[in-house]
XYZ file of N, CA and C in Angstrom:
654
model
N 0.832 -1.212 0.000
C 0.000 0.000 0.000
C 0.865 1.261 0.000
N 1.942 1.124 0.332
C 3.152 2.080 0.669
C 3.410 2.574 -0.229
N 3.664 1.550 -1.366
C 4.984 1.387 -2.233
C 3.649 2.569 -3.622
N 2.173 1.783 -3.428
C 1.338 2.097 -4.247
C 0.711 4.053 -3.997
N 1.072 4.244 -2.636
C 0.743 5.816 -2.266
C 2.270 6.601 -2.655
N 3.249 5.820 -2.821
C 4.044 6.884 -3.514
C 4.157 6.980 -4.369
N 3.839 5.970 -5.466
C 3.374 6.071 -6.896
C 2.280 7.099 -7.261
N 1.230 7.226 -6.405
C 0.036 8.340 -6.277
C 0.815 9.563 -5.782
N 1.859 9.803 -5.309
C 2.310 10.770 -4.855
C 3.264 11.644 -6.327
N 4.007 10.885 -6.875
C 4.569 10.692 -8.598
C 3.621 11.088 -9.237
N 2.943 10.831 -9.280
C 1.146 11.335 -10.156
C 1.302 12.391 -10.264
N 0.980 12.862 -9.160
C -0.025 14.500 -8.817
C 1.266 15.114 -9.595
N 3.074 15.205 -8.877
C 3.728 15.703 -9.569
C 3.581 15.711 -10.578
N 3.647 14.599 -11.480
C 3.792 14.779 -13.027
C 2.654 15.530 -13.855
N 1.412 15.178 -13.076
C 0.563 15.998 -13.555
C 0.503 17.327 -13.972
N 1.033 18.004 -12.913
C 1.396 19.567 -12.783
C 2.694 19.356 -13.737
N 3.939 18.817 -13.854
C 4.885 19.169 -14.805
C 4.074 18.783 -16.263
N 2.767 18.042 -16.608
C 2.095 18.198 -17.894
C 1.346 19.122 -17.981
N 0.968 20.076 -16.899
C 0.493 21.164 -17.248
C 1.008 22.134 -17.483
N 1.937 22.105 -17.092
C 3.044 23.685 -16.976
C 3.992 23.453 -18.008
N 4.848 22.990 -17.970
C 5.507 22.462 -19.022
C 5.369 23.110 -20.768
N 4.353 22.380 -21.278
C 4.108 23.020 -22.394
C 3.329 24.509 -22.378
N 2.705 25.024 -21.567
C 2.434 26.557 -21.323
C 3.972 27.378 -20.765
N 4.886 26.929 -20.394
C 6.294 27.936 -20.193
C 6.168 28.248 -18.796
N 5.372 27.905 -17.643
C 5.479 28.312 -16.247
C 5.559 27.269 -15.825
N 6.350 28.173 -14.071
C 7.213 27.059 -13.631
C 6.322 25.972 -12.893
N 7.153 24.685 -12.772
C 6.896 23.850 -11.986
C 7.179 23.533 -11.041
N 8.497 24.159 -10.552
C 8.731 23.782 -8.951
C 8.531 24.592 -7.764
N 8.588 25.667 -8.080
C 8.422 27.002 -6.923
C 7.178 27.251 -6.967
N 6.029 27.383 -7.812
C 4.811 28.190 -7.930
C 3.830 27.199 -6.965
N 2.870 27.613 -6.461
C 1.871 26.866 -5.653
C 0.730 26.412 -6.582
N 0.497 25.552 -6.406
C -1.040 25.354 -7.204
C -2.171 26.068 -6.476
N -3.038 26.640 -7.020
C -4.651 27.229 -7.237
C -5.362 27.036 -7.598
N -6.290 27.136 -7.091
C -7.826 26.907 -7.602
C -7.958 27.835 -9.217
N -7.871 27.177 -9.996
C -8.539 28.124 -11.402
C -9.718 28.991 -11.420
N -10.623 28.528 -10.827
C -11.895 29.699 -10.499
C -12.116 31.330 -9.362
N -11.383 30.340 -8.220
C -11.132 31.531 -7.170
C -9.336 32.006 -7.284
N -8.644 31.111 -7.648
C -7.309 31.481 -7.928
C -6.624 31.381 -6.391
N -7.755 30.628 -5.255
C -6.992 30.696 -3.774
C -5.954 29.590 -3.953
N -4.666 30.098 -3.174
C -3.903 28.583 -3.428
C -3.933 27.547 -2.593
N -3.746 26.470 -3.090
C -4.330 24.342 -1.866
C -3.320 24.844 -0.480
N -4.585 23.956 -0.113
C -3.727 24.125 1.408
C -3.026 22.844 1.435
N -1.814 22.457 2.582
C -1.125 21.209 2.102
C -1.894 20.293 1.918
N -3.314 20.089 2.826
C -3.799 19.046 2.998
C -4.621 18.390 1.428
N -4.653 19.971 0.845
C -5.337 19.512 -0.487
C -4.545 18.913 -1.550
N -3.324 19.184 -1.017
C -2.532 18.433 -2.370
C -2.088 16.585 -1.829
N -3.216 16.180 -1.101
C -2.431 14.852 -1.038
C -3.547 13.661 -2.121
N -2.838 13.183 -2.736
C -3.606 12.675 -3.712
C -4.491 11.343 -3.249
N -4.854 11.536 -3.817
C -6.448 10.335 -4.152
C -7.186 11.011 -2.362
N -6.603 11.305 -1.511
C -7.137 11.894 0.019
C -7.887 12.692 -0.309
N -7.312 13.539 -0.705
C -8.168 15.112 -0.545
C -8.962 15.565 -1.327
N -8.964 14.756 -2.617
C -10.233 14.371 -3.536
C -11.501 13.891 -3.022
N -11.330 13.149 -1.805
C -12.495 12.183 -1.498
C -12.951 13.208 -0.180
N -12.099 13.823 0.659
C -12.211 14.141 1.718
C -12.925 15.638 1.424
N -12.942 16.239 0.221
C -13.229 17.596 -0.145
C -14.407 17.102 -1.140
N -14.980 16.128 -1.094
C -16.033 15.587 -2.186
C -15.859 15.941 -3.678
N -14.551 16.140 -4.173
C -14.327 16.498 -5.540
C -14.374 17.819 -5.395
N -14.503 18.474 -4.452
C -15.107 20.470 -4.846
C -13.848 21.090 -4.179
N -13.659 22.351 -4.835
C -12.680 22.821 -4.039
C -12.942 23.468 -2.529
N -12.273 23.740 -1.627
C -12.285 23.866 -0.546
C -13.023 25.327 -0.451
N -12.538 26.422 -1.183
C -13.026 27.736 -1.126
C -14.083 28.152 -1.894
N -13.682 27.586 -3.178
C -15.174 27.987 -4.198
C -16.224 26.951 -4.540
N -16.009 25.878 -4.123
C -16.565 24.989 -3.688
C -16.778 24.325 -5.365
N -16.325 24.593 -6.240
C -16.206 23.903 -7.822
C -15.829 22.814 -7.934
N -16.026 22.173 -9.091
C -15.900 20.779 -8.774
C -14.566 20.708 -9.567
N -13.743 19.208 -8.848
C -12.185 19.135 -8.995
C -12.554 18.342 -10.521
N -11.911 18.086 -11.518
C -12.299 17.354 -12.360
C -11.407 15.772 -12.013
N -12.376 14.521 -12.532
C -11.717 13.553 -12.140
C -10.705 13.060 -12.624
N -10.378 13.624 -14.052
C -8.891 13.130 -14.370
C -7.881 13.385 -13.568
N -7.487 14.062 -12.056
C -6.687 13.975 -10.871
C -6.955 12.525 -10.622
N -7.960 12.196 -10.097
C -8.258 11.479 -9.288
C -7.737 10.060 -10.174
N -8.292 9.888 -11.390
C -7.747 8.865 -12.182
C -6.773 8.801 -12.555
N -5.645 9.711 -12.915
C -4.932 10.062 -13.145
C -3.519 9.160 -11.995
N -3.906 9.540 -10.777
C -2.977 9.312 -10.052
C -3.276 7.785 -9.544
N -4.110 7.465 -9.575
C -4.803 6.302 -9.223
C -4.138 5.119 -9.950
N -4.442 5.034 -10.925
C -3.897 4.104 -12.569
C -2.069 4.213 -12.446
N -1.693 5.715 -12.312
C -0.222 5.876 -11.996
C 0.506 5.228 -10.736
N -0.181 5.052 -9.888
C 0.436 4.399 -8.688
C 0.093 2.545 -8.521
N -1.347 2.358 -9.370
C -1.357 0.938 -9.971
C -0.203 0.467 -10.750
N 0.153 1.175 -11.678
C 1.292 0.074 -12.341
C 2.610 0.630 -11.883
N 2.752 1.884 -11.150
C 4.491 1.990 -10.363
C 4.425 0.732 -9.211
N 3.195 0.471 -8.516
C 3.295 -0.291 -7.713
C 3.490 -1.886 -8.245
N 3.086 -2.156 -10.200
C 3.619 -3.512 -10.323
C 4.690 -3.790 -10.739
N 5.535 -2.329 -11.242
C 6.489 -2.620 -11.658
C 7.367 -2.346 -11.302
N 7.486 -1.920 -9.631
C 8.550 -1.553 -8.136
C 8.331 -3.246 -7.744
N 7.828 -3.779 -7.873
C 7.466 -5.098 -6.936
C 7.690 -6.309 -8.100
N 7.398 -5.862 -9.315
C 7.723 -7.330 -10.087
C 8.927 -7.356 -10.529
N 9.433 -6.758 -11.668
C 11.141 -6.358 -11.646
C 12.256 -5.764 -10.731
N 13.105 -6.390 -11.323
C 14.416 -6.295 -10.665
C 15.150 -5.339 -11.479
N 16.285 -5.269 -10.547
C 17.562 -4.660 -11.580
C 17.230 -3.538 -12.416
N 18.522 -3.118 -13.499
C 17.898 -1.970 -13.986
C 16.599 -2.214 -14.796
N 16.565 -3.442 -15.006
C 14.995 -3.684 -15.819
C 14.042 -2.997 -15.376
N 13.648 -2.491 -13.964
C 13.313 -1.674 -13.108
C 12.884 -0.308 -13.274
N 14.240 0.209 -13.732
C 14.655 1.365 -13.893
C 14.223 1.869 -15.137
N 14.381 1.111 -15.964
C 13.724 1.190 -17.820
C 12.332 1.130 -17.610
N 11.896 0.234 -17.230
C 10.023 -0.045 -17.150
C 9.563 1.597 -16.419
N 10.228 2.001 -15.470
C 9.317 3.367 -15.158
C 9.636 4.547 -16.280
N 10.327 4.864 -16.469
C 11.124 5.357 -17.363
C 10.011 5.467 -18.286
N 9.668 4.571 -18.820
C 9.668 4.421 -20.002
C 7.389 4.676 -19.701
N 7.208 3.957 -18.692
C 5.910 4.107 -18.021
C 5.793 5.721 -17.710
N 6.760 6.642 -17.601
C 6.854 8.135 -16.830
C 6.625 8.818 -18.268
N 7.279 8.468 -18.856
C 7.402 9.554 -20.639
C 6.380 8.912 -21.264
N 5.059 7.724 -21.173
C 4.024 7.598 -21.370
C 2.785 8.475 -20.846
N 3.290 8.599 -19.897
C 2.161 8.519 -19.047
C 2.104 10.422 -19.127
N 3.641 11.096 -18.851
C 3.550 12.667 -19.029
C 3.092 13.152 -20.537
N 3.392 12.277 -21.517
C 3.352 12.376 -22.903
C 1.693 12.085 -23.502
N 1.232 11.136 -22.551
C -0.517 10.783 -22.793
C -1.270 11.891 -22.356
N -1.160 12.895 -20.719
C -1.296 14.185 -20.180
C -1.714 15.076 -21.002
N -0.143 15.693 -21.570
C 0.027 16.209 -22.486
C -1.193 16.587 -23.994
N -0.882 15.173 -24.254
C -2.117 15.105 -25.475
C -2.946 15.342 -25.033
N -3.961 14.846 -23.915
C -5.208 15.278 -23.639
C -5.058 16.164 -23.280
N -4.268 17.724 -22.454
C -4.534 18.689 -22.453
C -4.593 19.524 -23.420
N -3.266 19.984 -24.172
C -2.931 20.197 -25.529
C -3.134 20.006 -26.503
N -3.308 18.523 -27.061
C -3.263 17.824 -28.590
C -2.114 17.841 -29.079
N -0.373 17.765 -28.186
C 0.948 18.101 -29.037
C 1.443 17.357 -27.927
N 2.253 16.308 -28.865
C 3.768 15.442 -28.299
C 4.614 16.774 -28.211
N 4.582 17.312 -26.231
C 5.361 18.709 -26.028
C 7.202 17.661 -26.097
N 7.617 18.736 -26.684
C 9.198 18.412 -27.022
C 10.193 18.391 -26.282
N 9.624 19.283 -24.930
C 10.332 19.263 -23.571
C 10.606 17.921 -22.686
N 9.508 17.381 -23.119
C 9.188 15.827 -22.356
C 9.361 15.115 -23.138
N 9.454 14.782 -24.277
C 9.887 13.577 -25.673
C 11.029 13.590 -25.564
N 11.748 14.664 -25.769
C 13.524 14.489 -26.050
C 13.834 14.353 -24.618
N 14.481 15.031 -23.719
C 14.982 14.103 -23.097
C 14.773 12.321 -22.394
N 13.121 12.742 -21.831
C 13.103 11.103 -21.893
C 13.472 10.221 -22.904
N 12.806 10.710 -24.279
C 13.542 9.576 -24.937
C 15.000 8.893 -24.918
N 15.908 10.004 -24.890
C 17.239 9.832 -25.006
C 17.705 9.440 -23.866
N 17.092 9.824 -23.042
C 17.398 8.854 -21.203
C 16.518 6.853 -21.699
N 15.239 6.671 -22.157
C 14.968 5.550 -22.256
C 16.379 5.116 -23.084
N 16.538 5.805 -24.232
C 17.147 4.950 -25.453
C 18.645 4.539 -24.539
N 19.645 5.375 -23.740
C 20.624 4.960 -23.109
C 20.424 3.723 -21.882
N 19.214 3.994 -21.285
C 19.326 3.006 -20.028
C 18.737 1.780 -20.614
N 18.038 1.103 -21.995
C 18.063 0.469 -22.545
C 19.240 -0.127 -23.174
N 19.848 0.843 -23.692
C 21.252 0.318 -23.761
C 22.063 -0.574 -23.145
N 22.079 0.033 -22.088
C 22.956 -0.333 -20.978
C 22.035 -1.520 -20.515
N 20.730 -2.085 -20.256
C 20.253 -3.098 -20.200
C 20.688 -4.518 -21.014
N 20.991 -3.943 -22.204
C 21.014 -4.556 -23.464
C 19.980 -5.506 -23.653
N 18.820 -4.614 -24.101
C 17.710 -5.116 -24.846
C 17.974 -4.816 -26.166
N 17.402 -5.821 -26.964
C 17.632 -5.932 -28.510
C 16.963 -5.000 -29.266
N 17.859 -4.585 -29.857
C 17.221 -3.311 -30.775
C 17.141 -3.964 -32.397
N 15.931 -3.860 -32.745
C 15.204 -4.141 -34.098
C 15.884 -3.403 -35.187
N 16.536 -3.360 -36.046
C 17.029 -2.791 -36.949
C 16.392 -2.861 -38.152
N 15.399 -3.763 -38.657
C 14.395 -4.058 -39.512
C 13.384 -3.008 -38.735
N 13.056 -3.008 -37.701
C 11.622 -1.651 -37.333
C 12.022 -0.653 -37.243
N 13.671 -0.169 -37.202
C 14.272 1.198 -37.137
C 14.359 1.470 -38.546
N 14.370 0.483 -39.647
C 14.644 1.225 -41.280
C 13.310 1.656 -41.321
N 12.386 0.329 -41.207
C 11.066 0.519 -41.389
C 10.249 1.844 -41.202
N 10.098 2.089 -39.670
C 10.077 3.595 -39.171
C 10.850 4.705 -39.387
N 12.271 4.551 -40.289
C 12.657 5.311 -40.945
C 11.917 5.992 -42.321
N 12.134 5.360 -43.229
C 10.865 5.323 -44.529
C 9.133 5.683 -43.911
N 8.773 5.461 -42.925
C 7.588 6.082 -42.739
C 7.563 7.030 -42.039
N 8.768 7.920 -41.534
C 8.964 8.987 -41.211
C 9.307 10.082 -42.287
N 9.838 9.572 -43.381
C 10.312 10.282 -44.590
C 9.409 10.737 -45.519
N 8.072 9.578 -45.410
C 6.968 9.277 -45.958
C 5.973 11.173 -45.593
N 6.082 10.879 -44.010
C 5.120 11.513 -43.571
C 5.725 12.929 -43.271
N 7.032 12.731 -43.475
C 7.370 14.425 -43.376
C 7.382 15.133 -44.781
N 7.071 14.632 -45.722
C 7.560 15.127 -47.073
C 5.915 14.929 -47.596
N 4.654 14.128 -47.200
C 3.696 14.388 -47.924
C 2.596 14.367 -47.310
N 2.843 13.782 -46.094
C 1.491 13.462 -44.741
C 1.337 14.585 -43.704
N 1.918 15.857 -43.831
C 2.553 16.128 -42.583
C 0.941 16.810 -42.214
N 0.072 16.909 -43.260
C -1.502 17.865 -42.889
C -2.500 16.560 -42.153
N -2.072 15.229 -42.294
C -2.470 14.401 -41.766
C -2.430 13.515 -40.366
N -1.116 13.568 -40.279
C 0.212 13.018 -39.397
C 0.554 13.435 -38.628
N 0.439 13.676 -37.654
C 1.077 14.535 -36.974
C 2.861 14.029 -36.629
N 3.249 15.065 -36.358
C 5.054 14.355 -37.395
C 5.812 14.111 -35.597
N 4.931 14.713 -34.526
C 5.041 14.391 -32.734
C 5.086 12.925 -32.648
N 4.159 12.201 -33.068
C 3.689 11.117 -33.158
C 4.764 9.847 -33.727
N 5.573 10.413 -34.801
C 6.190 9.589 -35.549
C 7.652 9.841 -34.709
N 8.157 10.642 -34.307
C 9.339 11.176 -33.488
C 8.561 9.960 -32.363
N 7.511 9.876 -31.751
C 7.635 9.348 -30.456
C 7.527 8.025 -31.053
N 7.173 7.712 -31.874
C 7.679 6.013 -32.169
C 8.744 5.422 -32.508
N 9.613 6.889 -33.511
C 11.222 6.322 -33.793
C 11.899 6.147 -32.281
N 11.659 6.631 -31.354
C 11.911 6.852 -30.035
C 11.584 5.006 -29.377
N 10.236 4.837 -29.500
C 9.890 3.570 -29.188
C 9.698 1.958 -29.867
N 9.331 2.572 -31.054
C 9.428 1.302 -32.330
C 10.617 0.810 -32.215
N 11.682 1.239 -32.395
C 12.871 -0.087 -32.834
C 12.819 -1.365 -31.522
N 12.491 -1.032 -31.014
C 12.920 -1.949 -29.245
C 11.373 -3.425 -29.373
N 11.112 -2.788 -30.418
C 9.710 -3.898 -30.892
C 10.201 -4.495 -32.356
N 9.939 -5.479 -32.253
C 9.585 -6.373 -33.607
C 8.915 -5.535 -34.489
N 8.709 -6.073 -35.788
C 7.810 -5.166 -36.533
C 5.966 -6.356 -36.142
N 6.364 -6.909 -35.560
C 4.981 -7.707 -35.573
C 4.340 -7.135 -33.994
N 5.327 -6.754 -33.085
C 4.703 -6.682 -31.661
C 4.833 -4.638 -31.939
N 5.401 -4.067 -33.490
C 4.487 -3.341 -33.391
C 3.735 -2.613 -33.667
N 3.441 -3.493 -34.847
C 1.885 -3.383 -35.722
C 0.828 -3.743 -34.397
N 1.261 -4.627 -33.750
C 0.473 -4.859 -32.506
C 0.119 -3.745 -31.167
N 1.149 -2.715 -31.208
C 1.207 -1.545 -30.343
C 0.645 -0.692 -31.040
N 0.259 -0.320 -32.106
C -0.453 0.542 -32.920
C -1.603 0.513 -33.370
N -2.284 -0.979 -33.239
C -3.429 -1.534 -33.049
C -4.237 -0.891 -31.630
N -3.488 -1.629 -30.529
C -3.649 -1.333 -29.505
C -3.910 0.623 -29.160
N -2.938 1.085 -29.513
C -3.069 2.892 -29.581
C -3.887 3.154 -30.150
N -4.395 2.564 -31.166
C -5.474 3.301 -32.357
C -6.833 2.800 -31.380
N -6.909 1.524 -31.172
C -8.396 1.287 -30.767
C -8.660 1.943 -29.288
N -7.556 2.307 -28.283
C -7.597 3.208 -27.210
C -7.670 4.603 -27.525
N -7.229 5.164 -27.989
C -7.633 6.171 -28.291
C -9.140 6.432 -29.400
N -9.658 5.409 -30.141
C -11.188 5.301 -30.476
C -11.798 5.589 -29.813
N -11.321 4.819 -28.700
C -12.213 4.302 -27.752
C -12.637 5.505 -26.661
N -11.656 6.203 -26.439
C -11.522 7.488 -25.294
C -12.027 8.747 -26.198
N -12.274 8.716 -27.450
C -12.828 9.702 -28.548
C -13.955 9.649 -28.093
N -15.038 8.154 -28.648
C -16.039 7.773 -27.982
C -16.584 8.154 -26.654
N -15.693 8.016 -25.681
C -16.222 8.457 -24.199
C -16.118 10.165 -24.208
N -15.423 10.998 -24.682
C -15.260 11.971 -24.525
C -16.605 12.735 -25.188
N -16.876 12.694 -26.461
C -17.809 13.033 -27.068
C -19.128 12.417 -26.659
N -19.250 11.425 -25.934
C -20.685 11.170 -25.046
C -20.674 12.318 -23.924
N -19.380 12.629 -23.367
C -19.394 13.499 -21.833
C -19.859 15.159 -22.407
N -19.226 15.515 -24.051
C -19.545 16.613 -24.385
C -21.070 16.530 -24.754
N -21.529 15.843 -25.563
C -22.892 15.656 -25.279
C -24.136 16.049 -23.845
N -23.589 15.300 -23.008
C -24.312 15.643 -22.161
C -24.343 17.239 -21.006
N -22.727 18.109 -21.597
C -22.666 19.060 -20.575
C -23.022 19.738 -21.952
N -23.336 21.110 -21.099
C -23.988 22.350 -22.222
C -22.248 23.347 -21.773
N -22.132 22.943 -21.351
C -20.399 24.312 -21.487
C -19.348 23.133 -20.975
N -18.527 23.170 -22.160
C -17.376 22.341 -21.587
C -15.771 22.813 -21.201
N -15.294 22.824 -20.249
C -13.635 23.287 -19.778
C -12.923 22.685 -20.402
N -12.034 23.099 -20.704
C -10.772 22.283 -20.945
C -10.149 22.179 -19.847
N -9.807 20.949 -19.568
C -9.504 19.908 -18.440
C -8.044 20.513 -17.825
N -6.937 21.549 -18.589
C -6.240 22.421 -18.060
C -6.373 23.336 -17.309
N -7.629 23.950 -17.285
C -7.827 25.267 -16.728
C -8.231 24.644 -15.380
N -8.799 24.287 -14.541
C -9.500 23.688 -13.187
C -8.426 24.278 -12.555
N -7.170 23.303 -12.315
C -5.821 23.900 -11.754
C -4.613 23.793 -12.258
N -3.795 25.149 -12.415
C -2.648 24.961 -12.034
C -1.478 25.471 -11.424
């Protein structure tokens, strides 16, 4: 339960470095606020998955409601830090979060924005691609030409289609896959993200004014 509340604790941070981050303000000194009243959390409000439940979702002063991507957010994040602090070893360890952290800030991202921010792609990537290294996991050289040519593809005639974020974050992740496990990861991305299209556009449906899920707090 320990191991799983400091994974929820990793959350909330990263959350705030996917909000700030691609807007240019800071992330470590500034306090978080309420977006509506602009009062800033008291400590007790920043403890995650707690002070969600303990404040009934509303904020403490203006009494607005918190949106639940916090709450899920950190929840799901401290589920799999907690399986993959406890199932791997070694630096294998060290790669699996890694690599789970520049997902997970990089997935944020998109749903706030709609842009693979470049602040968070490049260096993680280049931190995954070395501590992989040094693991020595097998690198695909058939899915690195491959994803070469469909990067060349899409910068020279797709780029109104493609978004060219997208293809940078797979040359980043594709080679370390087969080309079969990852036609299989792109399967998987395409029908999750269908799928969260689907839920999103039922939720706009039913509200008559919708926020963007940035503004609440930051």
């Amino acid at each position: 339960m320990f191991i799983f509340y400091i994974g929820c604790c990793f959350a909330s941070f990263l959350m705030v470095i996917a909000q700030r981050v691609p807007a240019g303000e800071d992330f470590l000194y500034s306090r978080s606020r309420c977006h509506h009243c602009q009062q800033k959390l008291a400590f007790y409000e920043l403890l995650p998955l707690i002070s969600a439940v303990l404040l009934r979702f509303r904020c403490r002063t203006c009494r607005q409601k918190i949106p639940l991507i916090y709450f899920g957010a950190e929840f799901i994040y401290g589920c799999l830090f907690f399986l993959i602090t406890t199932q791997q070893v070694g630096p294998t360890k060290i790669a699996y979060l890694i690599w789970l952290t520049m997902a997970f800030l990089l997935s944020l991202t998109d749903l706030f924005y709609w842009t693979v921010e470049p602040k968070i792609l490049y260096p993680f990537g280049f931190l995954l691609w070395m501590i992989l290294f040094l693991c020595a996991w097998q690198l695909y050289f058939s899915t690195l030409i491959f994803l070469l040519l469909i990067s060349l593809i899409v910068y020279f005639f797709l780029q109104d289609y493609f978004g060219f974020g997208d293809v940078l974050l797979l040359l980043f992740w594709g080679p370390w896959f087969s080309l079969h496990q990852l036609f299989i990861l792109l399967f998987v991305a395409s029908l999750s993200g269908l799928i969260l299209s689907a839920i999103l556009t039922l939720i706009r449906k039913k509200q008559s004014i919708i926020y963007p899920l940035f503004l609440f707090y930051h």
